[in-house]
Amino acid sequence: MQKQTVDRHSHLQNENRTSSVDESLYNLDEIASLVSYELRTPLTSIRAALGLLLTGMFGTLPKKGQRMLEIALNNTDRLLRLAEELEHDPKLSRKNVVPEPSSFNSAADPATQRLALLSLWRQRTYYDRLTGLPNQTLWIEHLEQALVHAQQKSDQAVAVLLIGLDRFQIINDSLGRAAGDRLLIAVAQRLEAYIQPIGIIARLQEDEFAVLLEDVKSIDDLVSIAQGIQQLLSDSFNFENQGVFVTASIGIAWSQEGHACPEDLLYDADTAMHQAKNQGKDRYEIFDIGVRVEAISRLRLETDLRLALERQEFQIYYQPIVSLKTSKLTGFEALLRWQHPEQGMIFPTQFIPLAEETGLINPIGEWVLRQACQQLQIWQQRFPVSPPLTISVNLSTQQITQPDLVEQVRQILDETGVNPNSVKLEITESIIMENPETAIAVLKQLKQLGLELCVDDFGTGYSSLAYLHYFPVDTLKIDRSFISQIDSEGEQLEIVQTIIRLAWNLGMNVVTEGVETPNQLAQLKSLRCEYGQGYLFSQPVDMQAAQQLIGQKL
């Protein structure tokens, strides 16, 4: 990669840092003229919009041109919208909305005035006020130009390195915002000294910096620069005799992936940076096109997931739970399915993690519980047996920690009229052990409603045997991974036998998942296991098929 200078912005930056201007000397016309030029918008529209904005805020023009300038600089988007409205609305008379020009005059040379004002405008518009580095606006302009140049040279590429400081918020909270600002300035100075001979560096967000590199020949050059940045930041920063260490996650993307616009290249670098953070921080990741495809697919799935409840695309499938002693049907586990209008049937493993990340699991979980209770009430009235049919419903971590969970469950029980003793709530072993104290409190409240409680996937999570007797649990459900091997490995058989005996000693029932072969069934019967579910009995089925099974197996 050839070295290059940064003359495209260095002269402006130097001018910005040394310019001095008495902003109180400028009147409305001068400021409007500058804004019009910089925003490439008709002067009459901008002058009218600025006058309307100022008089709307203060009732009259401010007494100082400095105040007018600050408002213009900080409200460019609003000015553009107002200017567009004025340009297209003939009912608005500019004579009514534009005050007379203020009478502030400058003794200075007009050309000098305008150059100084232009310098101040550019400083506010294109440079970060804290670090003095180019901001995102200026950096994106350079990136646009670089991509145009690269398209004219088939053997060269443009690259972006996005640098995200790790755990900066913790430093900010611990040392204070003032110290955090000093740290950002120090980081910016190190990065600028390192990058300036070969590229352009900017500050994009509070703790994010971006590097633009041109004439990139190979990915090895980019890796070398990323490693140099990591080494650069490895030395401590000293504040008030205290050493502060900073690490960074770096995302690398370059235009050989076929980027046509700067936003795409920056987005890919951002994706790679977040991948680096997710992989443990203090590392760099090179963007992979497959990651972009996956991210787009995930975003679309999230959008569809948010609409799925409203569109009634969710369905409940029911898997029978059978008495191993009598072979009779005793109940069902309610399992969620998503009938996507384009992708067809989507299973929970594909969308439940996304629902948990986005918080959608709470309304989805509430819907599942309500639908399952309503259906159970219908079946119990149509097929009265003793003991009555049961329904098992899974609860997620987010639901357990939901403040109004108990009240929500109570309301569903009241609305559906189902017998609480027939409803079993299943919680995984890992959920319980994440926060045992909270779990115990919530489970006890649910138990007071008359519900049955079940530990799902038992044996795969934490070592919870010491805690098990503290939980108000009625049933242990042994994970399918143990059952799948009990007919071939003696060790797995012994584990299952130990869990069954443990449950007996604690007065709990046992359900085994994943029963698929007659030999597995025979082994479980020999261990005096009470209940089982799996493909040997039935795969999960829809409501109509479940109803037929009830008629056949009761």
Coordinates of C-alpha atoms in Angstrom, one line a residue:
M1 CA 0.0 0.0 0.0
Q2 CA 1.5 3.4 -1.0
K3 CA 1.8 6.1 1.5
Q4 CA -0.3 9.2 1.0
T5 CA -0.7 12.6 2.6
V6 CA -3.8 14.1 4.0
D7 CA -3.6 17.5 2.3
R8 CA -7.2 17.2 1.3
H9 CA -8.2 18.3 4.8
S10 CA -5.1 19.2 6.8
H11 CA -5.0 22.9 5.6
L12 CA -8.6 23.3 6.8
Q13 CA -7.9 21.6 10.1
N14 CA -4.9 23.9 10.7
E15 CA -7.0 26.9 9.8
N16 CA -9.7 25.8 12.1
R17 CA -7.4 25.4 15.1
T18 CA -5.8 28.9 14.6
S19 CA -8.7 31.0 13.4
S20 CA -10.2 33.7 15.6
V21 CA -13.4 35.5 14.8
D22 CA -15.6 38.0 16.6
E23 CA -18.9 36.2 15.9
S24 CA -21.0 39.1 17.2
L25 CA -20.1 41.2 14.1
Y26 CA -22.2 39.2 11.7
N27 CA -25.8 39.9 10.7
L28 CA -28.6 37.7 9.4
D29 CA -27.8 38.3 5.8
E30 CA -24.2 37.2 6.1
I31 CA -25.0 34.1 8.1
A32 CA -27.8 33.2 5.7
S33 CA -25.5 33.6 2.8
L34 CA -22.9 31.3 4.3
V35 CA -25.5 28.7 5.2
S36 CA -27.0 28.9 1.7
Y37 CA -23.6 28.4 0.1
E38 CA -22.6 25.5 2.3
L39 CA -25.9 23.7 2.1
R40 CA -26.4 24.5 -1.6
T41 CA -29.8 25.8 -1.0
P42 CA -31.4 29.0 -2.5
L43 CA -30.4 32.1 -0.4
T44 CA -34.0 33.5 -0.2
S45 CA -35.3 30.2 1.2
I46 CA -32.5 29.8 3.8
R47 CA -32.8 33.5 4.8
A48 CA -36.5 33.1 5.3
A49 CA -36.1 29.8 7.2
L50 CA -33.4 31.3 9.5
G51 CA -35.5 34.3 10.2
L52 CA -38.6 32.2 10.9
L53 CA -36.5 29.9 13.2
L54 CA -35.0 32.7 15.1
T55 CA -38.2 34.7 15.6
G56 CA -40.0 31.5 16.5
M57 CA -37.5 30.8 19.3
F58 CA -37.0 34.3 20.7
G59 CA -39.8 36.4 19.4
T60 CA -37.2 38.6 17.7
L61 CA -33.7 38.3 16.4
P62 CA -31.0 37.7 19.1
K63 CA -28.9 40.7 19.9
K64 CA -25.7 38.9 19.1
G65 CA -24.6 37.5 15.8
Q66 CA -22.8 34.8 17.7
R67 CA -26.1 33.4 18.9
M68 CA -27.6 33.4 15.4
L69 CA -24.5 31.6 14.1
E70 CA -24.7 28.9 16.8
I71 CA -28.4 28.3 16.1
A72 CA -27.7 28.1 12.4
L73 CA -24.9 25.6 12.9
N74 CA -26.8 23.4 15.3
N75 CA -30.1 23.3 13.3
T76 CA -29.1 22.7 9.7
D77 CA -31.6 19.8 9.2
R78 CA -34.4 22.0 10.6
L79 CA -33.4 24.9 8.4
L80 CA -33.5 22.7 5.3
R81 CA -37.0 21.5 6.2
L82 CA -38.2 25.0 6.8
A83 CA -36.6 26.2 3.6
E84 CA -38.3 23.5 1.6
E85 CA -41.7 24.2 3.1
L86 CA -41.3 27.9 2.3
E87 CA -40.1 27.1 -1.2
H88 CA -43.2 25.0 -2.0
D89 CA -45.9 26.9 0.0
P90 CA -47.1 30.0 -1.8
K91 CA -49.4 30.9 1.1
L92 CA -46.4 31.9 3.2
S93 CA -45.2 35.4 2.5
R94 CA -41.6 35.9 3.1
K95 CA -42.3 39.5 4.0
N96 CA -44.2 38.3 7.0
V97 CA -41.7 35.7 8.2
V98 CA -38.4 37.4 7.4
P99 CA -37.4 40.3 9.8
E100 CA -35.4 43.2 8.5
P101 CA -31.7 42.6 8.4
S102 CA -29.9 43.3 11.7
S103 CA -27.7 46.4 11.7
F104 CA -24.6 44.7 13.0
N105 CA -21.7 46.0 10.9
S106 CA -18.0 45.1 11.0
A107 CA -15.1 47.4 10.7
A108 CA -13.1 44.5 9.4
D109 CA -12.5 43.9 5.8
P110 CA -15.6 42.0 4.4
A111 CA -13.4 39.3 2.6
T112 CA -11.6 38.7 5.9
Q113 CA -14.9 38.4 7.7
R114 CA -16.2 35.9 5.3
L115 CA -13.1 33.7 5.4
A116 CA -13.1 33.7 9.1
L117 CA -16.8 32.8 9.3
L118 CA -16.3 30.1 6.7
S119 CA -13.4 28.7 8.7
L120 CA -15.6 28.6 11.8
W121 CA -18.5 27.0 9.9
R122 CA -16.2 24.3 8.6
Q123 CA -14.8 23.7 12.0
R124 CA -18.3 23.2 13.5
T125 CA -19.6 21.2 10.5
Y126 CA -16.7 18.9 9.6
Y127 CA -14.6 18.4 12.8
D128 CA -15.1 16.8 16.1
R129 CA -15.1 19.5 18.8
L130 CA -13.4 17.3 21.5
T131 CA -10.5 15.7 19.5
G132 CA -10.1 18.0 16.5
L133 CA -10.3 15.0 14.2
P134 CA -12.6 15.0 11.1
N135 CA -16.1 14.0 12.0
Q136 CA -18.3 11.5 10.2
T137 CA -19.6 14.1 7.7
L138 CA -16.1 15.0 6.4
W139 CA -14.9 11.4 6.6
I140 CA -17.8 10.1 4.5
E141 CA -17.1 12.7 1.9
H142 CA -13.5 11.5 1.7
L143 CA -14.7 7.9 1.5
E144 CA -17.0 8.8 -1.4
Q145 CA -14.2 10.3 -3.3
A146 CA -11.9 7.4 -2.6
L147 CA -14.4 4.9 -3.9
V148 CA -14.8 6.9 -7.1
H149 CA -11.0 6.8 -7.6
A150 CA -10.8 3.1 -6.8
Q151 CA -13.5 2.2 -9.4
Q152 CA -11.2 3.7 -12.0
K153 CA -8.3 1.5 -10.9
S154 CA -9.0 -2.2 -11.0
D155 CA -5.9 -3.2 -9.1
Q156 CA -6.5 -1.0 -6.1
A157 CA -9.1 -0.9 -3.3
V158 CA -10.3 1.2 -0.5
A159 CA -10.4 -0.1 3.1
V160 CA -12.1 1.0 6.3
L161 CA -11.0 0.1 9.8
L162 CA -13.6 0.8 12.5
I163 CA -12.1 1.0 15.9
G164 CA -14.4 0.6 18.9
L165 CA -12.9 1.1 22.4
D166 CA -13.7 -1.8 24.7
R167 CA -15.5 -1.1 28.0
F168 CA -15.1 2.7 27.6
Q169 CA -18.4 3.3 29.4
I170 CA -16.9 1.6 32.5
I171 CA -13.9 3.9 32.4
N172 CA -16.3 6.9 32.0
D173 CA -18.4 5.8 34.9
S174 CA -15.4 5.1 37.2
L175 CA -13.2 8.1 36.5
G176 CA -15.9 10.6 35.5
R177 CA -16.8 12.2 32.1
A178 CA -14.0 14.8 32.3
A179 CA -11.4 12.0 32.6
G180 CA -13.2 10.1 29.9
D181 CA -12.9 13.1 27.6
R182 CA -9.1 13.5 28.3
L183 CA -8.7 9.8 27.6
L184 CA -10.5 10.2 24.2
I185 CA -8.2 13.1 23.3
A186 CA -5.1 11.1 24.2
V187 CA -6.4 8.1 22.2
A188 CA -7.1 10.4 19.2
Q189 CA -3.6 11.9 19.4
R190 CA -2.0 8.5 19.3
L191 CA -4.2 7.2 16.5
E192 CA -3.7 10.4 14.4
A193 CA 0.1 10.3 14.7
Y194 CA 0.0 6.7 13.5
I195 CA -2.5 6.9 10.7
Q196 CA -1.9 10.4 9.3
P197 CA 1.0 9.4 7.1
I198 CA -1.0 6.6 5.4
G199 CA -4.7 7.6 5.6
I200 CA -7.5 9.6 7.2
I201 CA -8.8 9.0 10.7
A202 CA -12.0 10.4 12.1
R203 CA -14.1 10.2 15.3
L204 CA -17.5 8.9 14.4
Q205 CA -19.2 8.3 17.8
E206 CA -18.2 8.7 21.5
D207 CA -15.9 5.7 21.6
E208 CA -15.6 4.9 17.9
F209 CA -12.9 6.0 15.4
A210 CA -12.7 5.2 11.7
V211 CA -9.7 4.9 9.4
L212 CA -9.8 5.4 5.6
L213 CA -7.0 3.8 3.6
E214 CA -6.6 4.0 -0.2
D215 CA -4.5 2.1 -2.7
V216 CA -4.8 -1.1 -0.7
K217 CA -3.1 -4.0 -2.4
S218 CA -3.7 -6.9 0.0
I219 CA -5.6 -7.9 3.2
D220 CA -2.2 -8.5 4.8
D221 CA -1.5 -4.7 4.8
L222 CA -4.8 -4.1 6.6
V223 CA -4.0 -6.8 9.2
S224 CA -0.6 -5.3 9.8
I225 CA -2.2 -1.8 10.4
A226 CA -4.8 -3.3 12.8
Q227 CA -2.1 -5.0 14.7
G228 CA -0.2 -1.8 14.9
I229 CA -3.2 0.0 16.3
Q230 CA -3.5 -2.7 19.0
Q231 CA 0.1 -2.3 19.9
L232 CA -0.3 1.5 19.9
L233 CA -3.1 1.3 22.5
S234 CA -1.4 -1.4 24.6
D235 CA 0.7 1.2 26.5
S236 CA -1.2 2.7 29.5
F237 CA -2.6 6.2 29.6
N238 CA -1.7 8.1 32.7
F239 CA -4.3 10.3 34.5
E240 CA -3.6 11.8 37.9
N241 CA -0.8 9.2 38.6
Q242 CA -3.1 6.4 37.7
G243 CA -2.5 4.1 34.7
V244 CA -5.5 3.4 32.5
F245 CA -5.3 0.6 29.9
V246 CA -7.4 0.7 26.8
T247 CA -8.2 -2.1 24.3
A248 CA -10.1 -1.9 21.0
S249 CA -12.1 -4.1 18.8
I250 CA -11.4 -3.5 15.2
G251 CA -13.5 -4.3 12.2
I252 CA -11.9 -4.4 8.7
A253 CA -13.7 -4.1 5.4
W254 CA -12.5 -3.3 1.9
S255 CA -14.0 -2.4 -1.4
Q256 CA -13.0 -5.6 -3.2
E257 CA -16.2 -7.1 -1.8
G258 CA -18.1 -4.9 -4.4
H259 CA -19.1 -1.9 -2.4
A260 CA -20.7 0.9 -4.4
C261 CA -21.4 3.4 -1.7
P262 CA -19.6 4.5 1.5
E263 CA -22.5 3.5 3.8
D264 CA -22.2 -0.2 2.7
L265 CA -18.5 -0.3 3.4
L266 CA -18.9 1.4 6.8
Y267 CA -21.8 -1.0 7.6
D268 CA -19.6 -4.0 6.8
A269 CA -16.7 -2.6 9.0
D270 CA -19.2 -2.0 11.8
T271 CA -20.5 -5.6 11.5
A272 CA -17.0 -6.9 11.7
M273 CA -16.2 -4.7 14.7
H274 CA -19.2 -6.0 16.6
Q275 CA -18.2 -9.5 15.7
A276 CA -14.8 -8.8 17.3
K277 CA -16.5 -7.6 20.4
N278 CA -18.7 -10.7 20.5
Q279 CA -15.7 -12.9 20.1
G280 CA -14.1 -11.5 23.3
K281 CA -12.9 -8.0 22.5
D282 CA -9.3 -6.7 22.0
R283 CA -9.1 -8.3 18.6
Y284 CA -9.7 -7.6 14.9
E285 CA -12.1 -9.3 12.5
I286 CA -12.1 -9.1 8.7
F287 CA -15.6 -8.8 7.2
D288 CA -17.0 -11.9 5.5
I289 CA -19.7 -11.5 2.9
G290 CA -21.5 -14.4 4.5
V291 CA -21.8 -12.4 7.7
R292 CA -23.6 -9.6 5.7
V293 CA -26.0 -12.0 4.2
E294 CA -26.7 -13.6 7.6
A295 CA -27.2 -10.1 9.2
I296 CA -29.7 -9.1 6.5
S297 CA -31.6 -12.3 6.9
R298 CA -31.6 -11.9 10.6
L299 CA -32.9 -8.4 10.3
R300 CA -35.7 -9.5 8.0
L301 CA -36.6 -12.3 10.4
E302 CA -36.8 -9.9 13.3
T303 CA -39.1 -7.6 11.3
D304 CA -41.3 -10.6 10.4
L305 CA -41.2 -11.9 14.0
R306 CA -42.6 -8.5 15.3
L307 CA -45.6 -8.9 13.0
A308 CA -46.2 -12.7 13.5
L309 CA -48.4 -12.3 16.5
E310 CA -50.5 -9.7 14.9
R311 CA -50.8 -11.7 11.7
Q312 CA -51.7 -14.9 13.7
E313 CA -48.8 -16.9 12.2
F314 CA -47.9 -18.8 15.3
Q315 CA -49.3 -22.3 15.9
I316 CA -49.1 -24.6 18.9
Y317 CA -48.2 -28.2 18.3
Y318 CA -48.8 -30.8 21.0
Q319 CA -46.5 -33.8 21.8
P320 CA -48.2 -36.5 23.9
I321 CA -46.8 -37.4 27.4
V322 CA -47.6 -41.1 28.1
S323 CA -47.7 -43.3 31.2
L324 CA -45.0 -45.9 30.7
K325 CA -46.9 -48.3 33.0
T326 CA -50.3 -48.1 31.3
S327 CA -49.4 -46.7 27.9
K328 CA -52.2 -44.3 28.3
L329 CA -52.1 -40.6 27.3
T330 CA -51.8 -38.3 30.3
G331 CA -51.2 -34.9 28.7
F332 CA -49.3 -32.9 26.2
E333 CA -46.3 -30.5 26.0
A334 CA -47.3 -27.3 24.1
L335 CA -44.6 -26.6 21.5
L336 CA -44.5 -23.4 19.4
R337 CA -44.3 -23.3 15.7
W338 CA -44.2 -20.3 13.3
Q339 CA -45.9 -20.7 9.9
H340 CA -44.1 -18.1 8.0
P341 CA -45.9 -16.9 4.8
E342 CA -42.8 -17.2 2.7
Q343 CA -40.4 -19.6 4.5
G344 CA -43.0 -22.1 5.6
M345 CA -42.7 -23.8 9.0
I346 CA -40.0 -22.4 11.2
F347 CA -39.0 -24.3 14.4
P348 CA -38.3 -22.6 17.7
T349 CA -34.5 -23.1 17.6
Q350 CA -34.5 -20.7 14.6
F351 CA -36.5 -17.8 16.2
I352 CA -36.7 -18.2 20.0
P353 CA -33.1 -16.9 20.6
L354 CA -34.0 -13.9 18.5
A355 CA -37.3 -13.4 20.4
E356 CA -35.3 -13.5 23.6
E357 CA -32.8 -10.9 22.4
T358 CA -35.5 -8.5 21.2
G359 CA -37.8 -8.9 24.2
L360 CA -40.5 -10.4 22.0
I361 CA -40.4 -13.6 24.1
N362 CA -42.7 -12.1 26.7
P363 CA -45.7 -11.4 24.6
I364 CA -45.1 -14.6 22.6
G365 CA -44.8 -16.6 25.8
E366 CA -48.0 -15.1 27.2
W367 CA -49.9 -16.0 24.0
V368 CA -48.6 -19.6 24.1
L369 CA -49.7 -20.0 27.8
R370 CA -53.2 -18.5 27.1
Q371 CA -53.8 -20.7 24.0
A372 CA -52.6 -23.8 25.7
C373 CA -54.9 -23.2 28.7
Q374 CA -57.9 -22.5 26.5
Q375 CA -57.3 -25.7 24.5
L376 CA -56.8 -27.8 27.6
Q377 CA -60.1 -26.5 29.1
I378 CA -61.9 -27.5 25.9
W379 CA -60.4 -31.0 26.0
Q380 CA -61.0 -31.6 29.7
Q381 CA -64.7 -30.8 29.1
R382 CA -64.9 -33.0 26.0
F383 CA -62.9 -35.9 27.4
P384 CA -63.5 -36.0 31.2
V385 CA -61.0 -38.5 32.8
S386 CA -59.4 -39.0 36.1
P387 CA -56.8 -37.8 36.6
P388 CA -57.6 -35.0 34.1
L389 CA -55.4 -34.3 31.1
T390 CA -52.4 -32.0 31.7
I391 CA -50.6 -29.4 29.6
S392 CA -46.9 -28.5 29.9
V393 CA -45.7 -25.0 28.8
N394 CA -42.1 -23.7 28.7
L395 CA -41.0 -20.5 30.4
S396 CA -38.0 -18.6 29.3
T397 CA -35.4 -16.7 31.3
Q398 CA -37.0 -13.4 30.4
Q399 CA -40.4 -14.5 31.5
I400 CA -39.1 -15.7 34.9
T401 CA -37.6 -12.3 35.5
Q402 CA -40.6 -10.4 34.2
P403 CA -42.0 -8.4 37.2
D404 CA -45.7 -9.1 36.4
L405 CA -45.3 -12.8 35.5
V406 CA -47.3 -14.2 38.4
E407 CA -50.1 -11.7 37.9
Q408 CA -50.1 -12.5 34.2
V409 CA -50.4 -16.2 34.9
R410 CA -53.2 -15.7 37.5
Q411 CA -55.1 -13.6 34.9
I412 CA -54.8 -16.3 32.3
L413 CA -56.0 -19.0 34.7
D414 CA -59.0 -16.9 35.6
E415 CA -59.9 -16.1 32.0
T416 CA -59.7 -19.6 30.7
G417 CA -61.2 -21.3 33.8
V418 CA -58.7 -24.2 33.6
N419 CA -57.8 -26.2 36.7
P420 CA -54.3 -24.9 37.8
N421 CA -53.4 -28.4 38.9
S422 CA -53.5 -29.5 35.3
V423 CA -51.1 -26.8 34.1
K424 CA -47.3 -27.6 34.3
L425 CA -44.8 -24.8 33.8
E426 CA -41.4 -26.1 32.6
I427 CA -38.2 -24.2 33.5
T428 CA -34.8 -25.4 32.4
E429 CA -32.1 -26.2 34.9
S430 CA -29.9 -23.4 33.6
I431 CA -32.6 -20.8 34.1
I432 CA -33.0 -21.8 37.8
M433 CA -29.3 -21.7 38.5
E434 CA -28.6 -18.3 36.8
N435 CA -30.2 -16.7 39.8
P436 CA -31.4 -19.3 42.4
E437 CA -32.8 -16.7 44.9
T438 CA -35.0 -15.0 42.3
A439 CA -36.1 -18.3 40.8
I440 CA -37.1 -19.7 44.2
A441 CA -39.2 -16.6 45.0
V442 CA -41.0 -16.7 41.6
L443 CA -41.5 -20.4 41.7
K444 CA -43.0 -20.3 45.1
Q445 CA -45.5 -17.6 44.0
L446 CA -46.4 -19.7 41.0
K447 CA -46.8 -22.8 43.2
Q448 CA -49.3 -20.8 45.4
L449 CA -51.5 -20.5 42.3
G450 CA -51.9 -24.3 42.3
L451 CA -49.7 -24.9 39.3
E452 CA -47.4 -27.9 38.8
L453 CA -43.7 -27.0 38.2
C454 CA -41.2 -29.0 36.2
V455 CA -37.4 -28.8 35.7
D456 CA -36.8 -29.3 32.0
D457 CA -33.6 -30.8 30.4
F458 CA -32.5 -32.0 33.8
G459 CA -28.8 -33.2 33.8
T460 CA -27.5 -30.9 31.1
G461 CA -27.1 -27.7 33.1
Y462 CA -25.3 -26.7 36.2
S463 CA -24.6 -29.0 39.2
S464 CA -27.9 -28.2 40.9
L465 CA -28.3 -31.4 43.0
A466 CA -27.4 -29.4 46.2
Y467 CA -30.1 -26.9 45.5
L468 CA -32.8 -29.2 44.1
H469 CA -34.6 -29.8 47.4
Y470 CA -35.0 -26.0 47.9
F471 CA -37.1 -25.6 44.8
P472 CA -40.9 -26.2 44.9
V473 CA -40.7 -28.6 41.9
D474 CA -43.0 -31.5 41.2
T475 CA -41.4 -33.1 38.2
L476 CA -37.9 -33.7 36.7
K477 CA -37.7 -34.1 32.9
I478 CA -34.6 -36.1 31.9
D479 CA -32.9 -34.7 28.8
R480 CA -33.1 -36.7 25.6
S481 CA -29.3 -36.8 25.3
F482 CA -29.2 -39.4 28.2
I483 CA -32.1 -41.4 26.8
S484 CA -30.7 -41.7 23.3
Q485 CA -27.7 -43.7 24.6
I486 CA -29.2 -45.8 27.4
D487 CA -29.6 -48.9 25.1
S488 CA -25.9 -48.8 24.2
E489 CA -23.9 -47.4 27.0
G490 CA -24.0 -48.6 30.6
E491 CA -22.8 -45.3 32.0
Q492 CA -25.8 -43.4 30.6
L493 CA -28.1 -46.0 32.0
E494 CA -26.6 -45.5 35.5
I495 CA -27.1 -41.7 35.3
V496 CA -30.7 -42.1 34.4
Q497 CA -31.2 -44.6 37.2
T498 CA -29.6 -42.1 39.6
I499 CA -31.8 -39.3 38.6
I500 CA -34.9 -41.4 38.9
R501 CA -33.9 -42.5 42.4
L502 CA -33.1 -38.9 43.3
A503 CA -36.6 -37.8 42.2
W504 CA -38.3 -40.5 44.2
N505 CA -36.4 -39.5 47.4
L506 CA -37.5 -35.9 46.8
G507 CA -41.1 -36.9 46.1
M508 CA -41.0 -35.9 42.4
N509 CA -42.3 -37.4 39.3
V510 CA -40.0 -38.2 36.3
V511 CA -40.6 -37.7 32.6
T512 CA -38.1 -38.9 30.0
E513 CA -37.7 -37.0 26.7
G514 CA -36.7 -38.4 23.4
V515 CA -38.0 -42.0 23.7
E516 CA -37.7 -43.3 20.2
T517 CA -37.0 -47.1 20.3
P518 CA -38.7 -50.1 21.9
N519 CA -35.4 -51.0 23.6
Q520 CA -35.3 -47.5 25.3
L521 CA -38.9 -48.0 26.4
A522 CA -38.0 -51.4 27.9
Q523 CA -35.0 -50.0 29.8
L524 CA -37.1 -47.1 31.2
K525 CA -39.8 -49.5 32.3
S526 CA -37.2 -51.6 34.1
L527 CA -36.0 -48.5 35.9
R528 CA -39.7 -47.9 36.9
C529 CA -39.7 -44.5 35.2
E530 CA -43.3 -43.1 35.2
Y531 CA -43.8 -41.0 32.1
G532 CA -42.2 -40.5 28.7
Q533 CA -42.5 -38.6 25.5
G534 CA -40.9 -39.0 22.1
Y535 CA -41.3 -40.2 18.5
L536 CA -42.0 -43.8 19.7
F537 CA -45.4 -42.5 20.9
S538 CA -46.0 -39.5 18.6
Q539 CA -44.2 -36.6 17.1
P540 CA -45.6 -33.1 17.9
V541 CA -49.0 -32.7 16.1
D542 CA -51.5 -29.9 15.5
M543 CA -54.6 -29.5 17.5
Q544 CA -56.9 -31.7 15.3
A545 CA -54.4 -34.6 15.3
A546 CA -53.9 -34.2 19.0
Q547 CA -57.7 -34.4 19.5
Q548 CA -57.8 -37.7 17.6
L549 CA -55.0 -39.1 19.8
I550 CA -57.0 -38.3 22.9
G551 CA -59.9 -40.3 21.6
Q552 CA -57.6 -43.3 20.8
K553 CA -55.3 -43.4 23.8
L554 CA -57.4 -42.5 26.9

